[in-house]
Short mmCIF file of C-alpha atoms and ligand atoms in Angstrom, two decimals:
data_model
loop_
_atom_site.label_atom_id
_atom_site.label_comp_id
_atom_site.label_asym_id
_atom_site.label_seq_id
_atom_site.Cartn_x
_atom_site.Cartn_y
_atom_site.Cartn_z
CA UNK A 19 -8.10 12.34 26.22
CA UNK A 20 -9.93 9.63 24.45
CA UNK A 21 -12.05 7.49 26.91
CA UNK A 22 -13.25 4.37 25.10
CA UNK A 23 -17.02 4.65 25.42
CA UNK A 24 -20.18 5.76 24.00
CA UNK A 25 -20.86 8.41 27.13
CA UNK A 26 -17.68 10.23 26.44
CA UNK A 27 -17.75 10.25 22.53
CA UNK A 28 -21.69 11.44 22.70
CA UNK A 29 -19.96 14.53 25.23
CA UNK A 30 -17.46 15.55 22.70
CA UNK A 31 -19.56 15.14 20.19
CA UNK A 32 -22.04 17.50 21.66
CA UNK A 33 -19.19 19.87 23.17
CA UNK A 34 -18.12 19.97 19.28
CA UNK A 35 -21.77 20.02 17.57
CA UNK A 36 -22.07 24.32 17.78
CA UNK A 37 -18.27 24.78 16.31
CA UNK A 38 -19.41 21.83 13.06
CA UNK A 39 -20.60 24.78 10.59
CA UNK A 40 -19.31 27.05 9.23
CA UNK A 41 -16.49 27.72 12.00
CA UNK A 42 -15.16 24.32 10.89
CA UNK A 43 -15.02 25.33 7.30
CA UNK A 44 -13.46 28.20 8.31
CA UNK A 45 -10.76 27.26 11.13
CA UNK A 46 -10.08 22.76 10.70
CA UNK A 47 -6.47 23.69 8.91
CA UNK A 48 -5.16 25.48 12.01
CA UNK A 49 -3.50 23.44 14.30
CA UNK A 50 -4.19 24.54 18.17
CA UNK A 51 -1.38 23.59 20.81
CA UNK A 52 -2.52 20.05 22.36
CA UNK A 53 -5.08 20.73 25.11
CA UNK A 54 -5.82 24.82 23.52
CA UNK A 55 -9.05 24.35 22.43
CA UNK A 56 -9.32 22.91 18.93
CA UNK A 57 -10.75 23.57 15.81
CA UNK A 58 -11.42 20.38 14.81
CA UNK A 59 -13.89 17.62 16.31
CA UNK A 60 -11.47 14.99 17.54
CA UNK A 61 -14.09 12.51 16.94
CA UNK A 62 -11.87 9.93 15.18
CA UNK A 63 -10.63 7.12 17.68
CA UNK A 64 -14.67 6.78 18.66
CA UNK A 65 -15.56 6.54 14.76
CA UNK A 66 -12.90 3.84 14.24
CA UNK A 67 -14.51 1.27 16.46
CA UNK A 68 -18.07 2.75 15.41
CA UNK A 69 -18.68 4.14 18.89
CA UNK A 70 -20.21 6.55 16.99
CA UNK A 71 -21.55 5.70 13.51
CA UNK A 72 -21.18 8.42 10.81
CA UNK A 73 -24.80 8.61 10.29
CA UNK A 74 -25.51 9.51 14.03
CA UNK A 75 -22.85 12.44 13.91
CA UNK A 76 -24.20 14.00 10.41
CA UNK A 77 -28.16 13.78 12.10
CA UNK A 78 -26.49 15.54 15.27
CA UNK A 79 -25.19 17.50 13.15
CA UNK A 80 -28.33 18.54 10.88
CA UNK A 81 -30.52 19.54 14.10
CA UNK A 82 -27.90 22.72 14.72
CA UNK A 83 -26.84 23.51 11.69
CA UNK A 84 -28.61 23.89 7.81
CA UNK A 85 -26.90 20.80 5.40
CA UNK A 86 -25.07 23.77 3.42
CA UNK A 87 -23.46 25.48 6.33
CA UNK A 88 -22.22 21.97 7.55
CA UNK A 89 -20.87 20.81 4.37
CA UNK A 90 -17.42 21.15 4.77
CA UNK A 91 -17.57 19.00 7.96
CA UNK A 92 -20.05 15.96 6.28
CA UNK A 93 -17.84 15.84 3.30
CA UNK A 94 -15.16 15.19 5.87
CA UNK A 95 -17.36 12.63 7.66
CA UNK A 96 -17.79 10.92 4.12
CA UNK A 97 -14.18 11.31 3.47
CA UNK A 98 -13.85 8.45 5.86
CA UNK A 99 -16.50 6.33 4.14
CA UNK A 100 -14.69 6.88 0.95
CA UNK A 101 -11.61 5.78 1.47
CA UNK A 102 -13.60 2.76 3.04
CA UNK A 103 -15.01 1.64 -0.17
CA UNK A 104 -12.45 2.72 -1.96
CA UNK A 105 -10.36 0.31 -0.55
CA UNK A 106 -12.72 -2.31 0.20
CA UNK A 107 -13.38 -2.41 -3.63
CA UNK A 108 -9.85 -2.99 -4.23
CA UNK A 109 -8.29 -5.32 -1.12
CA UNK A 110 -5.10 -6.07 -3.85
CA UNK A 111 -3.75 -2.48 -2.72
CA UNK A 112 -3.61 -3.01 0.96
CA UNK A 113 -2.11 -6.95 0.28
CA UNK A 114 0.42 -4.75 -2.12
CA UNK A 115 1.36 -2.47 1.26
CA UNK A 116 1.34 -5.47 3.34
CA UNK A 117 3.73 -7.22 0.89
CA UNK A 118 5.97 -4.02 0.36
CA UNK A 119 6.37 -3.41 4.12
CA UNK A 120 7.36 -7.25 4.90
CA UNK A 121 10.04 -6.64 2.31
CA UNK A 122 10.94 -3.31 4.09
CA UNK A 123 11.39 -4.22 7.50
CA UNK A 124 14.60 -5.77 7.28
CA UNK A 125 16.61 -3.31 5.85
CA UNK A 126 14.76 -1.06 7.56
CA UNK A 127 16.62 -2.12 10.99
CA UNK A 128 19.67 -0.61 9.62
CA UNK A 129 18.71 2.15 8.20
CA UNK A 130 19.86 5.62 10.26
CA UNK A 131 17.77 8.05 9.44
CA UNK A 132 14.48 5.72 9.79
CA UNK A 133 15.94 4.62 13.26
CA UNK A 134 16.34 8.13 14.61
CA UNK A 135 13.08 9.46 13.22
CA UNK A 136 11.32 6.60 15.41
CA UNK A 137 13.49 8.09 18.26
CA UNK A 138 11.86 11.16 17.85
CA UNK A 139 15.75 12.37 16.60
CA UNK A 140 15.42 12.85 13.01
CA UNK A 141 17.23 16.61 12.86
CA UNK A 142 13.66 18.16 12.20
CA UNK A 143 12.39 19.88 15.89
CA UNK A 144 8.72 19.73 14.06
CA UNK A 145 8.84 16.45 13.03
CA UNK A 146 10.73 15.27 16.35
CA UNK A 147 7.85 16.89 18.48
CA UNK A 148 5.06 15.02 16.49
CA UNK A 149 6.50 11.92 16.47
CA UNK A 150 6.28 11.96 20.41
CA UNK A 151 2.93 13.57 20.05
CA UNK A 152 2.01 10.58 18.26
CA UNK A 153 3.77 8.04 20.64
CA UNK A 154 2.27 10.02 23.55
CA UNK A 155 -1.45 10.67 22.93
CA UNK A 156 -2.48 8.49 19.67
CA UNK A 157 -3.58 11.79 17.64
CA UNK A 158 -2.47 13.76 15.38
CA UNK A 159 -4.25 17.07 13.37
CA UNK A 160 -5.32 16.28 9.53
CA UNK A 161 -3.06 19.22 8.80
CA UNK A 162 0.39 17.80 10.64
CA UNK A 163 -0.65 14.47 9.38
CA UNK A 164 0.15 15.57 6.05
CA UNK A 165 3.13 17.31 7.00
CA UNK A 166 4.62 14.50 9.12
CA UNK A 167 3.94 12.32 6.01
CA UNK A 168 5.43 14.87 3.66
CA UNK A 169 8.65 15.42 5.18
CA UNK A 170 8.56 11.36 5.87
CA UNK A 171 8.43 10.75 2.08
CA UNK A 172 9.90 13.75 0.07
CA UNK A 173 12.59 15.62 2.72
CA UNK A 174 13.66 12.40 4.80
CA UNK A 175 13.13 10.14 1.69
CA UNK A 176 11.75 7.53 4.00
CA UNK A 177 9.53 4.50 2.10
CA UNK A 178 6.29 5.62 2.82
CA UNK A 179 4.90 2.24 3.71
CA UNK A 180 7.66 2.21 6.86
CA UNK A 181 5.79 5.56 7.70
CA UNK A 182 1.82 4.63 7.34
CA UNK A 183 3.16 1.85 9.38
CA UNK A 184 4.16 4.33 12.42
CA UNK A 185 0.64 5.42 12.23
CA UNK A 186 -1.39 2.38 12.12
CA UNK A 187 1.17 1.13 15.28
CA UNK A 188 0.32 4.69 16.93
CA UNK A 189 -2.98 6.40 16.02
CA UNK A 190 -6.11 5.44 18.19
CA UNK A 191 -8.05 5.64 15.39
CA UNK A 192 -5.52 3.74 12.71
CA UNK A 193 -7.58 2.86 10.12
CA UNK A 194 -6.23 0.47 6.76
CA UNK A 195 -8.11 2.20 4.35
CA UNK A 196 -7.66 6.09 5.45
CA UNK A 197 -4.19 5.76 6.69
CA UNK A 198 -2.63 3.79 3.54
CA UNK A 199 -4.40 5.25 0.89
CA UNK A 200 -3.73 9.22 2.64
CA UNK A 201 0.11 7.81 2.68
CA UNK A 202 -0.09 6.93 -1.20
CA UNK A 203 -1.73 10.29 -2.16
CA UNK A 204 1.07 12.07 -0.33
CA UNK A 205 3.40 9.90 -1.86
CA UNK A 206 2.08 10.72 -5.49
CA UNK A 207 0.99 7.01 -5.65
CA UNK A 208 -3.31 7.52 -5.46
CA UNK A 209 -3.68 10.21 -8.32
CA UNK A 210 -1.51 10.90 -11.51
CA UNK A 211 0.42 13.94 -10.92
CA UNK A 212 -0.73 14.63 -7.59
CA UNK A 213 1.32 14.97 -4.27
CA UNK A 214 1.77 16.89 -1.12
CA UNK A 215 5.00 19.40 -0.26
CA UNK A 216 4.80 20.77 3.25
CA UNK A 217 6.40 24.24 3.19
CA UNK A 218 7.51 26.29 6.19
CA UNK A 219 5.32 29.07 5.84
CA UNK A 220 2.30 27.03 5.68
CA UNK A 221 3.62 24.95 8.51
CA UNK A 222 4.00 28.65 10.68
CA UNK A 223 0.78 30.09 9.32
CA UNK A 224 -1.06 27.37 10.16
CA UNK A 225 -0.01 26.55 13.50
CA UNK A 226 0.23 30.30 14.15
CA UNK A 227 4.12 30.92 14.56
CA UNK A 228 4.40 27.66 17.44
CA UNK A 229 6.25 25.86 14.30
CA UNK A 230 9.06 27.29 12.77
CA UNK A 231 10.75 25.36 10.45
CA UNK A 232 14.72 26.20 10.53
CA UNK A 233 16.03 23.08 8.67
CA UNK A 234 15.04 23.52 4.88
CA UNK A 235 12.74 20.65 3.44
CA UNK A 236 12.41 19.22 0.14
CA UNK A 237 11.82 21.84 -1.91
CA UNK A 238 10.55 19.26 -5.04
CA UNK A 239 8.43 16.20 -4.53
CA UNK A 240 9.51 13.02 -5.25
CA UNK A 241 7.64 11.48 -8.25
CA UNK A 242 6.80 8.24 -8.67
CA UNK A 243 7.89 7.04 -12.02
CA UNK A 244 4.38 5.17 -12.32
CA UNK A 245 1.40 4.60 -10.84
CA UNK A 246 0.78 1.80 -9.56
CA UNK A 247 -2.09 -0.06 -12.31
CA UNK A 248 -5.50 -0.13 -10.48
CA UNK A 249 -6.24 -3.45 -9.72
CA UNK A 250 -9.89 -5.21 -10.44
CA UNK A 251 -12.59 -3.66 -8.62
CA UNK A 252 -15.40 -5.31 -6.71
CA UNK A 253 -17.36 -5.90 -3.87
CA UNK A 254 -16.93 -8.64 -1.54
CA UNK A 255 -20.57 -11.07 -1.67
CA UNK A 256 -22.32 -11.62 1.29
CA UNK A 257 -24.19 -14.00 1.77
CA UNK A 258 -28.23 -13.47 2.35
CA UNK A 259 -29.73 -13.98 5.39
CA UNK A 260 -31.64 -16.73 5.54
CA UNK A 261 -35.68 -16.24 5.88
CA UNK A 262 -36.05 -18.31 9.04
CA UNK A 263 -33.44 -18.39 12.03
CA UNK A 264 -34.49 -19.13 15.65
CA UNK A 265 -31.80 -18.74 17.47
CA UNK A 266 -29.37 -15.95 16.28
CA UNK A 267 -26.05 -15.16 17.81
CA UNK A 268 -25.10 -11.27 17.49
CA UNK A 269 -20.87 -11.35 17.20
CA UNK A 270 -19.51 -7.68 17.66
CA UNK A 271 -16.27 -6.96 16.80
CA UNK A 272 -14.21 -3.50 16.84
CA UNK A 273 -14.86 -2.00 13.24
CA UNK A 274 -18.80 -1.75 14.24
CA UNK A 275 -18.81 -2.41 18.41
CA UNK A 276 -22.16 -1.16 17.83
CA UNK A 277 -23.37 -2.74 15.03
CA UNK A 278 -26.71 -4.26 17.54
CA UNK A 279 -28.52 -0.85 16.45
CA UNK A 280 -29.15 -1.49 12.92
CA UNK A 281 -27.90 -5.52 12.55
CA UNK A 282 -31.31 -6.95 14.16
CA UNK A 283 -34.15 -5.22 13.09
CA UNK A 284 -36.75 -6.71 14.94
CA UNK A 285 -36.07 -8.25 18.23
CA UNK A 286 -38.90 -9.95 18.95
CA UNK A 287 -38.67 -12.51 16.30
CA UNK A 288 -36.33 -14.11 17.48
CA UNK A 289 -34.15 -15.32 20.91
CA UNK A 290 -30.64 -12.95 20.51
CA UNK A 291 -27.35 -14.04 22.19
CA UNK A 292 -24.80 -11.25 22.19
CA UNK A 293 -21.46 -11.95 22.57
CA UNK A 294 -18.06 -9.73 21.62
CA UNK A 295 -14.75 -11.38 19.96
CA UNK A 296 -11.56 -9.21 19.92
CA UNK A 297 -7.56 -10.83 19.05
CA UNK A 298 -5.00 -9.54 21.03
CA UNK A 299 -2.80 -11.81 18.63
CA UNK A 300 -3.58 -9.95 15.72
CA UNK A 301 -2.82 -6.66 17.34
CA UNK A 302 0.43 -8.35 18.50
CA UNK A 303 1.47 -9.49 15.02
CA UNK A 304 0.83 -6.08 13.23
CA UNK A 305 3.50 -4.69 16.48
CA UNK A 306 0.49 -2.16 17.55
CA UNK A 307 0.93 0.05 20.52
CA UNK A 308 -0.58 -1.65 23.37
CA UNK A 309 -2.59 1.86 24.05
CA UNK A 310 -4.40 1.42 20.53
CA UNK A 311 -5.43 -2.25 21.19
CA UNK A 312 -6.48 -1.48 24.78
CA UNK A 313 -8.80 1.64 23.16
CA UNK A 314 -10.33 -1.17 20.87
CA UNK A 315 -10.60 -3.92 23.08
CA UNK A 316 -11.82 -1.15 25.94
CA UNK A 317 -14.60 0.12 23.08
CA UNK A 318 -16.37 -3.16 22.81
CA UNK A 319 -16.35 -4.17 26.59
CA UNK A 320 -18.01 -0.78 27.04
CA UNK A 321 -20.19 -2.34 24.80
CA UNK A 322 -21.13 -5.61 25.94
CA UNK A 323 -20.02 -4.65 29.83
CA UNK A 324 -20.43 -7.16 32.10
CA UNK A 325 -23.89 -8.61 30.86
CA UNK A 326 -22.03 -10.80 27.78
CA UNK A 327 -18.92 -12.79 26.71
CA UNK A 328 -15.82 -11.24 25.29
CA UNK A 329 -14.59 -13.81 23.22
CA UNK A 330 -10.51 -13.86 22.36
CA UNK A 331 -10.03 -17.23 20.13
CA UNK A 332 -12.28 -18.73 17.67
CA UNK A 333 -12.53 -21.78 19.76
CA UNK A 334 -14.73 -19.85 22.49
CA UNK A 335 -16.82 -18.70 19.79
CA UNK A 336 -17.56 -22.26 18.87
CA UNK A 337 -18.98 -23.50 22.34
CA UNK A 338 -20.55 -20.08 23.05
CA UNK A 339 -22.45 -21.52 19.36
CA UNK A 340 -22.60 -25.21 21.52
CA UNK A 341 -23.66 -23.96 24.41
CA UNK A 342 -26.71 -21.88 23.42
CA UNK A 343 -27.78 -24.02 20.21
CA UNK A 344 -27.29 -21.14 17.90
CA UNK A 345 -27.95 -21.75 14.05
CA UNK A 346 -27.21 -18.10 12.87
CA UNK A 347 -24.70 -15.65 13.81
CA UNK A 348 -24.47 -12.29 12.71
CA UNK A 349 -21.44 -9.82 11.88
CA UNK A 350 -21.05 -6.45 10.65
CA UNK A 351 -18.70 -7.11 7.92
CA UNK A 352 -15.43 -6.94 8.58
CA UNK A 353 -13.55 -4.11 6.38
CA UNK A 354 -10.54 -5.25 4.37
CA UNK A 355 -7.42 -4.69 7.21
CA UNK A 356 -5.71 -6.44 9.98
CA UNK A 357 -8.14 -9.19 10.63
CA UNK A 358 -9.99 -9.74 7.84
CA UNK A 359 -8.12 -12.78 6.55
CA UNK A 360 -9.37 -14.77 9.67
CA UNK A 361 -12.58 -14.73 8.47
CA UNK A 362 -12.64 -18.08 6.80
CA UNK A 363 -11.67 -19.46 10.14
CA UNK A 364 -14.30 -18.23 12.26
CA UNK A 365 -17.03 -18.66 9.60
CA UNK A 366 -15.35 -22.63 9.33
CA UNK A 367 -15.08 -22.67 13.83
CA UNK A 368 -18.93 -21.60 13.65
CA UNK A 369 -20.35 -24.06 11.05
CA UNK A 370 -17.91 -27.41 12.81
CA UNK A 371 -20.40 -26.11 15.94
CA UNK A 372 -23.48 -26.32 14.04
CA UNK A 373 -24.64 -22.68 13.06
CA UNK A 374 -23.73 -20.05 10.09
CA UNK A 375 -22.29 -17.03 10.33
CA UNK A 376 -23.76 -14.24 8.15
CA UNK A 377 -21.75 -10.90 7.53
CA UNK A 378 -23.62 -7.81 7.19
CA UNK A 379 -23.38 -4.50 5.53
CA UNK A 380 -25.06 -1.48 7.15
CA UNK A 381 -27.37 0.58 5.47
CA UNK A 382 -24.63 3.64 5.15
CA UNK A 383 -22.28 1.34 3.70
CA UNK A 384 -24.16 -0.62 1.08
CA UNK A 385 -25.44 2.72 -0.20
CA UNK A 386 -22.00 4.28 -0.31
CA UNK A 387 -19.11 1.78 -0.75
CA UNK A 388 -20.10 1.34 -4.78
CA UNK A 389 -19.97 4.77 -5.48
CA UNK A 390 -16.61 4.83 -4.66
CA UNK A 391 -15.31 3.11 -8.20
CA UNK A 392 -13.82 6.70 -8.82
CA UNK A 393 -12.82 10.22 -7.19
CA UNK A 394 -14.39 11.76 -4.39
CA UNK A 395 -15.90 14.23 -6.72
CA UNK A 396 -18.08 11.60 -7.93
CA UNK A 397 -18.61 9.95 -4.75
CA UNK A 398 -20.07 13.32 -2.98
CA UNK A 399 -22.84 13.22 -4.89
CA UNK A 400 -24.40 10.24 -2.96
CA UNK A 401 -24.60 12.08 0.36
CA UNK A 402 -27.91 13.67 -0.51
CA UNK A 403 -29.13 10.61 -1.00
CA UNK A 404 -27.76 9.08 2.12
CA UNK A 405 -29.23 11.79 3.70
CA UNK A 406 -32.45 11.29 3.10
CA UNK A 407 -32.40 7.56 3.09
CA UNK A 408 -29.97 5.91 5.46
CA UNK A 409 -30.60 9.05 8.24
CA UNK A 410 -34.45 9.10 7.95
CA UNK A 411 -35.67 6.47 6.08
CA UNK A 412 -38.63 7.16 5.68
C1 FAD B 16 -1.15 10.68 6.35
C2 FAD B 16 -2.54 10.62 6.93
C3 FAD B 16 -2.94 9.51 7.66
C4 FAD B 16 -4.25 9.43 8.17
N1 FAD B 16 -4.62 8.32 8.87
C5 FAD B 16 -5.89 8.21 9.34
C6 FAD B 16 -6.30 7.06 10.07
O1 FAD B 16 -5.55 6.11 10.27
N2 FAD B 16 -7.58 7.03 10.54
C7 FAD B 16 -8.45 8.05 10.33
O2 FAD B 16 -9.60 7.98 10.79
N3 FAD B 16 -8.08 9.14 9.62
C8 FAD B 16 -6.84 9.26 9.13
N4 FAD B 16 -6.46 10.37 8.45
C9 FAD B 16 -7.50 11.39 8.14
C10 FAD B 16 -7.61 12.54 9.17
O3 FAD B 16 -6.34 13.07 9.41
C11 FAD B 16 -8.24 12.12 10.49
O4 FAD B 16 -9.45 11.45 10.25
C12 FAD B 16 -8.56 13.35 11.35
O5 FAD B 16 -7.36 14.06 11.60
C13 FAD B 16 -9.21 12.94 12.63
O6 FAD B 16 -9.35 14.04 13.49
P1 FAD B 16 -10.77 14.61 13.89
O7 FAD B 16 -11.64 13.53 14.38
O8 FAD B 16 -10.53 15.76 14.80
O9 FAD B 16 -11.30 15.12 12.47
P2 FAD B 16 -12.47 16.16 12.08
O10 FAD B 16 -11.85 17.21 11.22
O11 FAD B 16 -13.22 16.63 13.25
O12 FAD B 16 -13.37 15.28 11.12
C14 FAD B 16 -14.46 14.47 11.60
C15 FAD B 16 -14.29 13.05 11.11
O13 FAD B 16 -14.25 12.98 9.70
C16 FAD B 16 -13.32 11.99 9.27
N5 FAD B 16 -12.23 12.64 8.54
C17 FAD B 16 -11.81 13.92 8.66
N6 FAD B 16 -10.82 14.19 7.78
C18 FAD B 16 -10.60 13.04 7.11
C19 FAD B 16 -9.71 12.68 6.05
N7 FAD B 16 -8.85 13.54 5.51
N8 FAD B 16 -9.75 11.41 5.60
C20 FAD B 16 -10.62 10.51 6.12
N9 FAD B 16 -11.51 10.81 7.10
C21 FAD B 16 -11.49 12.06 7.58
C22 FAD B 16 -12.79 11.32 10.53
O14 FAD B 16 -13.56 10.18 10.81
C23 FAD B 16 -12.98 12.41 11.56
O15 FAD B 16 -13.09 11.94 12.87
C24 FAD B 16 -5.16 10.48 7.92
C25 FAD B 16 -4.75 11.60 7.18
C26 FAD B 16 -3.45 11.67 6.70
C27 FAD B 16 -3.05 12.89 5.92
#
């Protein structure tokens, strides 16, 4: 049960903390039966929205246990960040996805086999169960993840886009960059020569004999003839903050609901108006469960509660910038995704009402997103860095 505020993630974060060494190492591939007990933190949903930043979890994490004997669980922490810059140094891949599922869901209405799978009736009892796991709760294990997208991809022969879709409708903690890009890796599409075959015996091993898979599954993956060709890589620019501001506007939004902790610096500069902005309508127009956008929209009013303004339209925004006489409002950058292309509108509804909207990177971010030009091999070597630096700067 994921309750959408800080309280609740900071419990199960501290419930989880003693089982984050080397138990995790050890026991994250087994799959418990929902509500046994599980192996692995079930942190996610509250990391999507930034409920908890990743920084905060790996210092948690450092008082109980020695950096080595928590490694397995960091690098999973970083995985996230990874596939954050990985994407958000190359936004033509998830316009590609957007583009290749458009073209997808029309014949996709007729298709059978896609149809019954959604049902939860695809032939497969595993896959069937998971699917109304996934309806039901908004989780899924890392381990049946991969499953559920193997057998989507390379036993049902399902598009894979049609599938990452399901997720980022279902998941509470659907995410554009590690839901697409985990999709293409399954799908042989992220690294030459490289996909994933779920096999029954790893499927009964690993959720100790619950799962056993009587219908026979794709014993060969499907290869892609070609990868697709990397596109250009590079950072988005953001603007610098300007020296002087007087009255600054702090807009949170649900990739960083609380981005206040490290986006103002010092307070007493300057006289802060908070205020939260959240679009149903874009949650509408991707079809997302209305569970996920409630978690979301739920995260940031935990945030602001009742002491600020949850704005909904960009028009609000603009006389909340009237009304208070604002000349700078702050962001934490919005990652490349469902929303990010309405940028250009706020940052145009702020400046018709007098003030400028800056977007800003945090610390964790700005160290890590450019190290992720290449594999995650490459990338890991930045978290001793980040550890020192972004956790306690000194
Ligand atoms: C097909 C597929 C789709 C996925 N879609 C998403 C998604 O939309 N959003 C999402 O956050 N994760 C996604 N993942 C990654 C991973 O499955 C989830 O992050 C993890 O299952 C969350 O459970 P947890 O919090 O208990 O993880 P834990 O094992 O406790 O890990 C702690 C945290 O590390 C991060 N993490 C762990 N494993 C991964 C991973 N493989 N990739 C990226 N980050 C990771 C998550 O933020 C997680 O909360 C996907 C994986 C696959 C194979």
């Amino acid at each position: 049960m994921h309750i959408p505020n800080r309280q609740s993630a900071l419990e199960v974060l501290h419930q989880f903390l003693p089982n984050a060494g080397k138990k995790y190492a050890l026991r994250r591939n087994y799959v418990s039966a929902q509500g046994k007990g599980a192996n692995v933190s079930g942190l996610s949903p509250w990391i999507r929205t930034r409920l908890l930043h990743e920084w905060e979890i790996i210092e948690y994490v450092l008082h109980q246990h020695s950096a080595s004997a928590a490694s397995k669980f960091i690098d999973e922490v970083c995985w996230r960040t990874y596939w954050k810059g990985w994407l958000q140094l190359r936004p033509a891949v998830w316009e590609q996805y957007l583009t290749e599922l458009n073209q997808m869901h029309e014949v996709s209405c007729n298709d059978t086999i896609y149809q019954a799978t959604l049902a939860g009736q695809s032939g497969i009892e595993c896959i069937d169960k998971w699917t109304q796991e996934l309806q039901q709760t908004g989780y899924l294990h890392n381990h049946v993840r991969m499953w559920y997208a193997s057998i989507w991809i390379h036993t049902l022969k399902l598009p894979w886009v049609l599938g990452a879709d399901l997720f980022m409708q279902n998941l509470l903690d659907g995410d554009p960059a590690s839901n697409t890009l985990s999709w293409r890796w399954v799908a042989g599409l992220h690294t030459k020569g490289k996909t994933y075959l779920a096999r029954p015996d790893n499927i009964r091993k690993f959720t100790r004999g619950r799962f056993e898979v009587k219908e026979s599954l794709a014993t060969e993956a499907i290869i892609p003839k070609d990868l697709p060709r990397q596109p250009p890589r590079s950072l988005p620019n953001l603007d610098p903050l300007p020296d002087k501001k007087s009255r600054v506007g702090v807009l949170l939004q649900e990739d960083d609901v609380c981005a206040l902790n490290w986006l103002i610096t010092n307070q007493d500069e300057v006289e802060i108006h908070i205020a939260g902005y959240f679009s149903a309508e874009v949650y509408a127009e991707n079809r997302i469960a209305p569970m996920v956008a409630q978690f979301r929209r739920e995260s940031l009013e935990s945030v602001l509660q009742l002491e600020h303004p949850l704005f909904k339209d960009f028009e609000s925004v603009g006389n909340w910038v009237t009304t208070n006489q604002l000349d700078t409002v702050l962001m934490a950058e919005v990652p490349i995704g469902i929303w990010n292309t309405k940028i250009q509108g706020l940052k145009t509804m702020i400046e018709a009402h007098g003030a400028k909207l800056y977007m800003q990177r945090c610390p964790w971010d700005a160290h890590f997103h450019p190290l992720a030009k290449a594999g995650f091999f490459r990338f890991k070597q930045g978290i001793p860095a980040a550890l020192d630096s972004v956790i306690s700067p000194s």
